[in-house]
């Protein structure tokens, strides 16, 4: 039991700062790097399979960063280091000379930056500051990722309209450094640093699950819930990435052969999806604190599988379908990313969240970057994305099934909970 000081609760400042730093560290680079794929292909005369191979190769070479580093350093220092690396990677992308090895090396730098500054440190910081309202807090912070990505969706096409794509990608990279002052001077790793308690409570009553001993990696791997969550999240995120990273190539195949037209339809579809993702994160963040997170997670994962075929409706004759696709796909996408750390905190406990997510995030990231390359290769074999993307639908369906098979759910809050933590059920072995 511990008491907090009388100073105002600092949690809202944590959410506000995370809103911006998460957007800069993760949303802006991730949702806009694929915009430059066709420029890289045409400039260096690379096939689509190679353009989409840089990220998969990089994640295999840098996957150690999450498990090895995430729990050893203060999360806000990881944000500073990671955004610096991502900025450097974007400068490198703008100076490539056509060497595939150089391209892969630049992706390695990008991936290190993503693993250090993206979801992991932000999930840990928010989970330290909030318990009962963790879903809403996480949802607000994740909105920053979608909003920054959406701004980039409009900024990138505008930049290439009057400067080279090389200068445009470098300028986007420099924007990431705006996260530094917030990470260093506004973010705080945990409420204890300011003599406060999670949720601003006057008295800290630690739930039994959070008092439990931190699980080791072997301990995590002995739980079936760990594998269902790992497979389910990886499958769903992989299928979402197939759309995000291959969208411009799909549009080109469906008739948008003019570069300006392709840039515009990509901007419209991606921007709509990310704005819809904001709605998804708000709604699902609210639901996650009031109803079964497992049910919500299964529903949103199934929606991803339903949304992917809508992409085929977008043609030069029917460009308005980009809005329908963006709304359905984006809502599910926004909810998808946010629910994973919430479910992990429920199932494994707060003290094990960092270690659990440092295993789940790299596996999700492997799927996130290998799935698009796999679909690009299937497209080469089968002759088009019209067939290959149905595999992505199947992957999304596997994700929904895996989450449905989770053996149990530990609730962080109960409907209507406002002042006291809910009682928890025992962990499922």
PDB file of N, CA and C in Angstrom, residues 24 35 69 72 75 102 106 109 125 138 165 194 260 314 319 327 341 351 353:
ATOM      1  N   UNK A  24       5.102  10.143 -34.126  1.00  0.00           N
ATOM      2  CA  UNK A  24       6.354  10.428 -34.824  1.00  0.00           C
ATOM      3  C   UNK A  24       7.228   9.180 -34.944  1.00  0.00           C
ATOM      4  N   UNK A  35       4.748   4.427 -49.590  1.00  0.00           N
ATOM      5  CA  UNK A  35       4.441   5.386 -50.651  1.00  0.00           C
ATOM      6  C   UNK A  35       5.602   5.490 -51.633  1.00  0.00           C
ATOM      7  N   UNK A  69      17.001  -5.622 -25.393  1.00  0.00           N
ATOM      8  CA  UNK A  69      17.172  -4.236 -24.949  1.00  0.00           C
ATOM      9  C   UNK A  69      15.952  -3.630 -24.275  1.00  0.00           C
ATOM     10  N   UNK A  72      15.888  -3.458 -20.482  1.00  0.00           N
ATOM     11  CA  UNK A  72      17.144  -3.054 -19.847  1.00  0.00           C
ATOM     12  C   UNK A  72      17.300  -1.542 -19.732  1.00  0.00           C
ATOM     13  N   UNK A  75      12.159   3.345 -20.902  1.00  0.00           N
ATOM     14  CA  UNK A  75      11.412   3.435 -22.166  1.00  0.00           C
ATOM     15  C   UNK A  75      11.598   4.753 -22.906  1.00  0.00           C
ATOM     16  N   UNK A 102      23.103  -2.310 -49.830  1.00  0.00           N
ATOM     17  CA  UNK A 102      22.962  -1.018 -49.161  1.00  0.00           C
ATOM     18  C   UNK A 102      21.505  -0.788 -48.762  1.00  0.00           C
ATOM     19  N   UNK A 106      20.127  -0.201 -44.920  1.00  0.00           N
ATOM     20  CA  UNK A 106      19.303   0.927 -44.487  1.00  0.00           C
ATOM     21  C   UNK A 106      18.044   0.440 -43.778  1.00  0.00           C
ATOM     22  N   UNK A 109      18.758  -0.461 -40.147  1.00  0.00           N
ATOM     23  CA  UNK A 109      18.770   0.706 -39.268  1.00  0.00           C
ATOM     24  C   UNK A 109      17.330   1.121 -38.943  1.00  0.00           C
ATOM     25  N   UNK A 125       5.067   2.392 -20.847  1.00  0.00           N
ATOM     26  CA  UNK A 125       4.843   3.642 -20.115  1.00  0.00           C
ATOM     27  C   UNK A 125       3.366   3.807 -19.769  1.00  0.00           C
ATOM     28  N   UNK A 138      -4.542   3.843 -23.758  1.00  0.00           N
ATOM     29  CA  UNK A 138      -3.798   3.287 -24.874  1.00  0.00           C
ATOM     30  C   UNK A 138      -4.425   3.704 -26.201  1.00  0.00           C
ATOM     31  N   UNK A 165      11.683  12.608 -54.960  1.00  0.00           N
ATOM     32  CA  UNK A 165      11.246  11.699 -53.914  1.00  0.00           C
ATOM     33  C   UNK A 165      12.350  11.495 -52.888  1.00  0.00           C
ATOM     34  N   UNK A 194       7.259  10.334  -9.777  1.00  0.00           N
ATOM     35  CA  UNK A 194       6.735  11.609  -9.297  1.00  0.00           C
ATOM     36  C   UNK A 194       5.997  11.451  -7.974  1.00  0.00           C
ATOM     37  N   UNK A 260       0.996  10.240 -60.980  1.00  0.00           N
ATOM     38  CA  UNK A 260       0.237  11.209 -60.198  1.00  0.00           C
ATOM     39  C   UNK A 260      -1.113  10.641 -59.763  1.00  0.00           C
ATOM     40  N   UNK A 314     -11.665  -0.848 -56.138  1.00  0.00           N
ATOM     41  CA  UNK A 314     -11.121   0.473 -56.459  1.00  0.00           C
ATOM     42  C   UNK A 314     -10.442   0.427 -57.825  1.00  0.00           C
ATOM     43  N   UNK A 319     -13.350   5.079 -58.489  1.00  0.00           N
ATOM     44  CA  UNK A 319     -12.396   5.468 -57.442  1.00  0.00           C
ATOM     45  C   UNK A 319     -13.069   5.738 -56.099  1.00  0.00           C
ATOM     46  N   UNK A 327     -12.727   2.939 -44.897  1.00  0.00           N
ATOM     47  CA  UNK A 327     -13.492   2.966 -43.653  1.00  0.00           C
ATOM     48  C   UNK A 327     -13.521   1.590 -42.999  1.00  0.00           C
ATOM     49  N   UNK A 341      -1.475  -5.271 -26.708  1.00  0.00           N
ATOM     50  CA  UNK A 341      -0.890  -5.061 -25.379  1.00  0.00           C
ATOM     51  C   UNK A 341      -1.912  -5.136 -24.257  1.00  0.00           C
ATOM     52  N   UNK A 351       3.788  -6.895 -14.645  1.00  0.00           N
ATOM     53  CA  UNK A 351       5.230  -7.089 -14.486  1.00  0.00           C
ATOM     54  C   UNK A 351       5.830  -7.939 -15.600  1.00  0.00           C
ATOM     55  N   UNK A 353       4.534  -7.744 -18.733  1.00  0.00           N
ATOM     56  CA  UNK A 353       4.118  -7.156 -20.002  1.00  0.00           C
ATOM     57  C   UNK A 353       5.303  -6.845 -20.900  1.00  0.00           C
TER      58      UNK A 353
END
